[in-house]
Amino acid sequence: AFSARQSEKSELKVQERAKVIQLLDDMRHHRQEKNWMVFKYTSEQYGKRDELACEATGAGGLEKAKAYFGDNDVKFGVVEVVVKGDKYNPVKYILITWIGPSVSAGLHKARSAGHRPQLVAFIKKHGVGISAEYQADSLADLDYENIAQKVMQRRQEVATTVTAERSDMSRSHAVSGDTKTSGLVVSTTVDGPLRELYGRTKEWVLMAYAGRDELTFVEAGSTGLDAIKKFFDPSSIKFCMYALTYRPTGYVDDQTKFILISLVGENAPPLQKARSGGHRQTLIDYVGKFGAVHTQFQPESPEDIFTKNITSKFK
């Protein structure tokens, strides 16, 4: 079970870890329109007070999740919302901490406060970025307007039915790259291939400079790392998003991680190398509209591009 040490006395575990990871992946990729999960403590018995399990997941957003929050419960919820005022990255995930009004003060409340950051770290590690955390005093406080203020730190209009808004406010609804920080513009030619990558119909998407500060789509494929090696040019710089499916030690199921591979040629112009370093985060932010970027990898040569070198980034 997952363990992230918060203190010597309160170390969180997640029951059926592999199953929960898969459910998080389902929610991130909108499989079966899942857009919420609720976690509950498995037991108050000794040895089980620090263990969470997924109680339920499904479609219907916040209103469906709220049905699992009772007056005597201490639970956590993850809910997807769509912020209409954010055209760059409208899809947000919120962690809700629920402590029912009939829960007495004591160790259970204290433990949940310690477990919350550990649960956030676990969720983020497996691809669902938490944009904000919210704790309501009552079910009446659990509404989209209150959550929107927490997400954006100002009042926003938020979709009240997430699934109904998905068609016109999807992850692909953003404008091209953020030019405020690095000057990079990402061509929308990459959008379709990135959707295919995160939809698992492509294994990699290659991008290259079309100008000093513009990246454009080059090629996409499903032929593995060997195909990517041929694009490593010692005189140029390219970026490749790669979907790596492998089975980590101790897991019973395969996991898919999305990696940004920077192909920086040894003989590329020094100024271009310097600019590409600043462009990388802007590219990650752009790709984030379509799904998580779990890690980065920069090989020194084509010979460095193989699975073991990439999986070592997750240890």
Tab-separated table of C-alpha atoms in Angstrom:
chain	number	residue	atom	x	y	z
A	1	ALA	CA	0.000	0.000	0.000
A	2	PHE	CA	1.036	3.573	-0.650
A	3	SER	CA	2.876	5.206	2.191
A	4	ALA	CA	3.995	8.805	2.434
A	5	ARG	CA	5.375	9.548	5.914
A	6	GLN	CA	3.724	12.510	7.536
A	7	SER	CA	4.589	11.560	11.105
A	8	GLU	CA	5.692	8.525	13.044
A	9	LYS	CA	2.124	7.901	14.242
A	10	SER	CA	-0.015	8.643	11.188
A	11	GLU	CA	1.193	7.001	8.006
A	12	LEU	CA	-1.508	6.753	5.365
A	13	LYS	CA	-2.186	3.584	3.410
A	14	VAL	CA	-4.510	3.094	0.445
A	15	GLN	CA	-6.384	-0.202	0.187
A	16	GLU	CA	-6.319	-2.013	-3.166
A	17	ARG	CA	-3.721	0.413	-4.431
A	18	ALA	CA	-3.551	-0.903	-8.017
A	19	LYS	CA	-7.339	-0.709	-8.365
A	20	VAL	CA	-7.427	2.866	-7.076
A	21	ILE	CA	-4.638	3.876	-9.472
A	22	GLN	CA	-6.648	2.454	-12.356
A	23	LEU	CA	-9.771	4.335	-11.212
A	24	LEU	CA	-7.783	7.577	-11.099
A	25	ASP	CA	-6.542	6.855	-14.612
A	26	ASP	CA	-10.129	6.198	-15.744
A	27	MET	CA	-11.238	9.540	-14.335
A	28	ARG	CA	-8.343	11.431	-15.922
A	29	HIS	CA	-9.137	9.918	-19.340
A	30	HIS	CA	-12.934	10.255	-18.918
A	31	ARG	CA	-13.549	6.540	-19.311
A	32	GLN	CA	-17.237	5.778	-18.640
A	33	GLU	CA	-17.606	9.539	-17.973
A	34	LYS	CA	-16.154	9.132	-14.472
A	35	ASN	CA	-15.601	12.501	-12.833
A	36	TRP	CA	-15.611	11.910	-9.085
A	37	MET	CA	-14.278	9.535	-6.417
A	38	VAL	CA	-14.982	9.250	-2.681
A	39	PHE	CA	-12.497	7.790	-0.187
A	40	LYS	CA	-13.494	6.456	3.227
A	41	TYR	CA	-11.595	5.038	6.182
A	42	THR	CA	-11.727	1.256	6.163
A	43	SER	CA	-12.155	0.834	9.921
A	44	GLU	CA	-11.663	2.408	13.310
A	45	GLN	CA	-10.084	-0.831	14.530
A	46	TYR	CA	-6.458	-0.760	15.612
A	47	GLY	CA	-4.166	-0.957	12.602
A	48	LYS	CA	-6.881	0.204	10.180
A	49	ARG	CA	-7.399	3.793	11.317
A	50	ASP	CA	-4.810	5.048	8.846
A	51	GLU	CA	-6.139	3.230	5.773
A	52	LEU	CA	-8.357	4.679	3.065
A	53	ALA	CA	-10.373	2.826	0.439
A	54	CYS	CA	-12.275	4.039	-2.603
A	55	GLU	CA	-15.916	3.858	-1.554
A	56	ALA	CA	-17.469	4.926	-4.846
A	57	THR	CA	-16.777	6.567	-8.195
A	58	GLY	CA	-18.887	7.523	-11.177
A	59	ALA	CA	-20.426	10.232	-13.336
A	60	GLY	CA	-22.603	13.117	-12.244
A	61	GLY	CA	-20.026	15.298	-10.540
A	62	LEU	CA	-20.345	17.007	-7.183
A	63	GLU	CA	-24.026	16.258	-6.564
A	64	LYS	CA	-23.443	12.506	-6.860
A	65	ALA	CA	-20.344	12.616	-4.647
A	66	LYS	CA	-22.185	14.565	-1.938
A	67	ALA	CA	-24.601	11.683	-1.454
A	68	TYR	CA	-21.788	9.758	0.271
A	69	PHE	CA	-21.059	12.470	2.863
A	70	GLY	CA	-22.965	11.764	6.100
A	71	ASP	CA	-23.176	13.662	9.378
A	72	ASN	CA	-20.954	11.118	11.154
A	73	ASP	CA	-18.430	10.636	8.339
A	74	VAL	CA	-14.849	11.687	7.786
A	75	LYS	CA	-14.162	11.247	4.065
A	76	PHE	CA	-12.302	12.683	1.098
A	77	GLY	CA	-13.637	13.340	-2.389
A	78	VAL	CA	-11.984	14.088	-5.711
A	79	VAL	CA	-14.284	15.966	-8.098
A	80	GLU	CA	-13.679	17.232	-11.625
A	81	VAL	CA	-15.041	20.665	-12.450
A	82	VAL	CA	-14.902	22.753	-15.625
A	83	VAL	CA	-14.156	26.439	-15.130
A	84	LYS	CA	-15.792	28.356	-17.963
A	85	GLY	CA	-13.661	31.439	-17.365
A	86	ASP	CA	-10.367	29.582	-17.838
A	87	LYS	CA	-9.832	29.009	-21.551
A	88	TYR	CA	-6.256	27.803	-21.090
A	89	ASN	CA	-6.882	24.838	-18.797
A	90	PRO	CA	-10.590	24.640	-17.909
A	91	VAL	CA	-10.580	21.133	-16.391
A	92	LYS	CA	-9.700	21.146	-12.686
A	93	TYR	CA	-9.632	18.465	-9.995
A	94	ILE	CA	-10.572	19.425	-6.445
A	95	LEU	CA	-9.874	17.496	-3.245
A	96	ILE	CA	-12.791	17.830	-0.833
A	97	THR	CA	-12.302	17.067	2.855
A	98	TRP	CA	-15.576	16.163	4.546
A	99	ILE	CA	-15.877	16.108	8.333
A	100	GLY	CA	-19.509	15.636	9.222
A	101	PRO	CA	-21.118	18.023	11.712
A	102	SER	CA	-21.688	15.184	14.208
A	103	VAL	CA	-18.040	14.087	14.268
A	104	SER	CA	-16.591	14.913	17.675
A	105	ALA	CA	-13.281	16.644	18.100
A	106	GLY	CA	-10.429	14.254	18.677
A	107	LEU	CA	-7.895	11.969	17.082
A	108	HIS	CA	-9.996	11.157	14.008
A	109	LYS	CA	-10.138	14.815	12.976
A	110	ALA	CA	-6.449	15.238	13.726
A	111	ARG	CA	-5.518	12.139	11.717
A	112	SER	CA	-7.524	13.292	8.717
A	113	ALA	CA	-5.658	16.611	8.726
A	114	GLY	CA	-2.369	14.715	8.592
A	115	HIS	CA	-3.619	12.299	5.949
A	116	ARG	CA	-4.898	14.976	3.545
A	117	PRO	CA	-1.488	16.044	2.132
A	118	GLN	CA	-0.453	12.410	1.867
A	119	LEU	CA	-3.571	11.606	-0.166
A	120	VAL	CA	-2.951	14.636	-2.413
A	121	ALA	CA	0.615	13.420	-3.021
A	122	PHE	CA	-0.647	9.923	-3.882
A	123	ILE	CA	-3.273	11.251	-6.303
A	124	LYS	CA	-0.853	13.626	-8.005
A	125	LYS	CA	1.767	10.900	-8.313
A	126	HIS	CA	-0.683	8.907	-10.394
A	127	GLY	CA	-1.586	11.615	-12.855
A	128	VAL	CA	-4.510	13.572	-11.410
A	129	GLY	CA	-3.344	17.076	-10.552
A	130	ILE	CA	-5.183	18.631	-7.618
A	131	SER	CA	-5.828	22.310	-8.385
A	132	ALA	CA	-7.279	23.179	-4.987
A	133	GLU	CA	-8.465	21.737	-1.699
A	134	TYR	CA	-11.802	22.545	-0.109
A	135	GLN	CA	-13.339	21.755	3.271
A	136	ALA	CA	-17.019	22.495	3.751
A	137	ASP	CA	-18.781	23.044	7.067
A	138	SER	CA	-22.031	21.631	5.696
A	139	LEU	CA	-23.490	20.040	2.587
A	140	ALA	CA	-25.011	23.411	1.739
A	141	ASP	CA	-21.487	24.832	1.424
A	142	LEU	CA	-20.570	22.174	-1.114
A	143	ASP	CA	-21.534	23.952	-4.309
A	144	TYR	CA	-19.732	24.924	-7.483
A	145	GLU	CA	-19.632	28.635	-6.729
A	146	ASN	CA	-17.777	28.153	-3.440
A	147	ILE	CA	-15.370	25.720	-5.049
A	148	ALA	CA	-14.757	28.099	-7.954
A	149	GLN	CA	-13.620	30.804	-5.558
A	150	LYS	CA	-11.159	28.356	-4.066
A	151	VAL	CA	-9.874	27.252	-7.471
A	152	MET	CA	-9.421	30.662	-9.042
A	153	GLN	CA	-9.158	32.793	-5.888
A	154	ARG	CA	-12.013	34.850	-7.300
A	155	ARG	CA	-15.649	34.256	-8.207
A	156	GLN	CA	-16.026	32.311	-11.473
A	157	GLU	CA	-18.914	30.748	-13.330
A	158	VAL	CA	-18.396	26.996	-13.108
A	159	ALA	CA	-20.202	24.250	-14.981
A	160	THR	CA	-22.918	22.763	-12.771
A	161	THR	CA	-23.068	19.635	-14.890
A	162	VAL	CA	-19.581	18.620	-15.857
A	163	THR	CA	-20.506	15.941	-18.383
A	164	ALA	CA	-22.890	18.296	-20.230
A	165	GLU	CA	-20.141	20.894	-20.651
A	166	ARG	CA	-17.426	18.533	-21.814
A	167	SER	CA	-18.162	18.932	-25.513
A	168	ASP	CA	-17.557	22.684	-25.610
A	169	MET	CA	-15.126	23.060	-22.709
A	170	SER	CA	-12.801	20.103	-23.130
A	171	ARG	CA	-9.066	20.013	-22.431
A	172	SER	CA	-8.439	20.925	-26.056
A	173	HIS	CA	-10.374	24.190	-25.760
A	174	ALA	CA	-7.322	26.268	-24.829
A	175	VAL	CA	-5.395	28.721	-26.951
A	176	SER	CA	-1.880	28.051	-28.192
A	177	GLY	CA	1.053	28.152	-25.816
A	178	ASP	CA	1.604	30.662	-23.039
A	179	THR	CA	3.876	33.391	-24.370
A	180	LYS	CA	4.071	35.353	-21.136
A	181	THR	CA	6.898	33.434	-19.527
A	182	SER	CA	9.122	31.918	-22.209
A	183	GLY	CA	7.909	33.425	-25.491
A	184	LEU	CA	7.076	29.963	-26.840
A	185	VAL	CA	4.086	29.450	-29.124
A	186	VAL	CA	2.875	25.878	-29.584
A	187	SER	CA	1.128	25.319	-32.909
A	188	THR	CA	-2.339	23.806	-32.699
A	189	THR	CA	-1.134	21.215	-35.241
A	190	VAL	CA	-0.008	19.197	-32.213
A	191	ASP	CA	-3.487	19.073	-30.660
A	192	GLY	CA	-4.913	16.172	-32.683
A	193	PRO	CA	-1.829	13.961	-32.253
A	194	LEU	CA	-1.751	14.696	-28.501
A	195	ARG	CA	-5.393	13.638	-28.195
A	196	GLU	CA	-4.464	10.393	-29.930
A	197	LEU	CA	-1.519	9.943	-27.575
A	198	TYR	CA	-3.648	10.308	-24.456
A	199	GLY	CA	-6.377	8.242	-26.054
A	200	ARG	CA	-3.751	5.482	-26.438
A	201	THR	CA	-4.028	5.242	-30.218
A	202	LYS	CA	-0.531	6.692	-30.623
A	203	GLU	CA	2.595	5.948	-28.625
A	204	TRP	CA	4.599	9.079	-29.348
A	205	VAL	CA	4.246	12.586	-30.789
A	206	LEU	CA	7.255	14.458	-32.155
A	207	MET	CA	7.522	18.265	-32.242
A	208	ALA	CA	10.219	20.521	-33.713
A	209	TYR	CA	10.961	24.213	-34.028
A	210	ALA	CA	9.330	25.972	-36.960
A	211	GLY	CA	10.967	29.239	-35.979
A	212	ARG	CA	12.898	30.702	-33.094
A	213	ASP	CA	10.049	30.397	-30.563
A	214	GLU	CA	7.455	28.184	-32.250
A	215	LEU	CA	6.965	24.435	-31.958
A	216	THR	CA	4.991	22.490	-34.542
A	217	PHE	CA	3.944	18.905	-35.152
A	218	VAL	CA	6.331	16.646	-37.104
A	219	GLU	CA	5.195	13.044	-36.805
A	220	ALA	CA	3.368	10.570	-34.569
A	221	GLY	CA	3.568	6.814	-34.357
A	222	SER	CA	3.131	3.608	-32.412
A	223	THR	CA	6.434	1.928	-33.160
A	224	GLY	CA	8.233	2.388	-29.857
A	225	LEU	CA	11.462	4.001	-28.740
A	226	ASP	CA	13.503	2.740	-31.682
A	227	ALA	CA	11.488	4.989	-33.984
A	228	ILE	CA	12.195	8.000	-31.768
A	229	LYS	CA	15.951	7.389	-31.904
A	230	LYS	CA	16.110	8.174	-35.610
A	231	PHE	CA	14.942	11.742	-34.939
A	232	PHE	CA	17.892	12.516	-32.667
A	233	ASP	CA	19.836	15.025	-34.769
A	234	PRO	CA	23.151	16.267	-33.293
A	235	SER	CA	22.548	19.716	-34.834
A	236	SER	CA	18.933	20.404	-33.781
A	237	ILE	CA	16.466	20.306	-30.886
A	238	LYS	CA	13.179	18.432	-30.862
A	239	PHE	CA	10.665	17.372	-28.223
A	240	CYS	CA	8.769	14.097	-28.063
A	241	MET	CA	5.832	13.118	-25.866
A	242	TYR	CA	6.032	9.385	-25.223
A	243	ALA	CA	3.523	7.003	-23.584
A	244	LEU	CA	5.431	4.294	-21.735
A	245	THR	CA	3.445	1.241	-20.645
A	246	TYR	CA	5.305	-1.036	-18.248
A	247	ARG	CA	4.814	-3.049	-15.065
A	248	PRO	CA	6.695	-1.654	-12.056
A	249	THR	CA	8.143	-4.044	-9.507
A	250	GLY	CA	5.478	-5.109	-7.032
A	251	TYR	CA	2.537	-4.174	-9.264
A	252	VAL	CA	0.021	-6.653	-10.635
A	253	ASP	CA	-1.095	-4.433	-13.517
A	254	ASP	CA	0.655	-2.463	-16.226
A	255	GLN	CA	0.963	1.284	-15.736
A	256	THR	CA	1.167	3.996	-18.392
A	257	LYS	CA	3.316	7.062	-17.824
A	258	PHE	CA	3.620	10.057	-20.134
A	259	ILE	CA	7.136	11.406	-20.582
A	260	LEU	CA	8.494	14.516	-22.245
A	261	ILE	CA	11.710	13.518	-24.026
A	262	SER	CA	13.991	16.418	-24.965
A	263	LEU	CA	16.182	15.593	-27.956
A	264	VAL	CA	18.918	18.197	-27.641
A	265	GLY	CA	21.705	17.692	-30.151
A	266	GLU	CA	25.259	18.243	-28.948
A	267	ASN	CA	25.993	20.610	-31.846
A	268	ALA	CA	22.767	22.620	-31.627
A	269	PRO	CA	23.373	26.403	-31.408
A	270	PRO	CA	24.083	27.463	-27.780
A	271	LEU	CA	21.406	30.168	-27.789
A	272	GLN	CA	18.817	27.706	-29.036
A	273	LYS	CA	19.790	25.312	-26.246
A	274	ALA	CA	19.313	28.074	-23.689
A	275	ARG	CA	15.913	29.065	-25.092
A	276	SER	CA	14.725	25.448	-25.228
A	277	GLY	CA	15.347	25.099	-21.498
A	278	GLY	CA	12.907	27.925	-20.843
A	279	HIS	CA	10.446	26.595	-23.417
A	280	ARG	CA	10.208	23.181	-21.785
A	281	GLN	CA	7.918	24.188	-18.929
A	282	THR	CA	5.622	26.104	-21.272
A	283	LEU	CA	5.346	22.995	-23.422
A	284	ILE	CA	4.539	20.876	-20.348
A	285	ASP	CA	1.804	23.347	-19.406
A	286	TYR	CA	0.375	23.164	-22.928
A	287	VAL	CA	0.423	19.358	-23.000
A	288	GLY	CA	-1.278	19.446	-19.593
A	289	LYS	CA	-4.529	20.366	-21.335
A	290	PHE	CA	-4.659	16.809	-22.643
A	291	GLY	CA	-3.240	14.866	-19.704
A	292	ALA	CA	-0.476	14.611	-17.149
A	293	VAL	CA	3.240	14.790	-17.906
A	294	HIS	CA	4.711	12.413	-15.329
A	295	THR	CA	8.389	13.128	-15.841
A	296	GLN	CA	11.056	14.464	-18.217
A	297	PHE	CA	13.964	12.671	-19.850
A	298	GLN	CA	16.880	14.153	-21.772
A	299	PRO	CA	19.165	11.550	-23.371
A	300	GLU	CA	22.722	12.472	-24.306
A	301	SER	CA	22.634	10.362	-27.459
A	302	PRO	CA	20.302	7.968	-29.318
A	303	GLU	CA	21.950	5.082	-27.464
A	304	ASP	CA	20.557	6.435	-24.177
A	305	ILE	CA	16.969	6.110	-25.386
A	306	PHE	CA	15.763	2.841	-23.922
A	307	THR	CA	13.126	1.800	-21.408
A	308	LYS	CA	15.360	1.151	-18.394
A	309	ASN	CA	16.760	4.680	-18.481
A	310	ILE	CA	13.248	6.133	-18.510
A	311	THR	CA	11.744	3.881	-15.822
A	312	SER	CA	14.628	4.791	-13.503
A	313	LYS	CA	13.053	8.270	-13.323
A	314	PHE	CA	10.154	6.777	-11.342
A	315	LYS	CA	12.217	5.109	-8.615
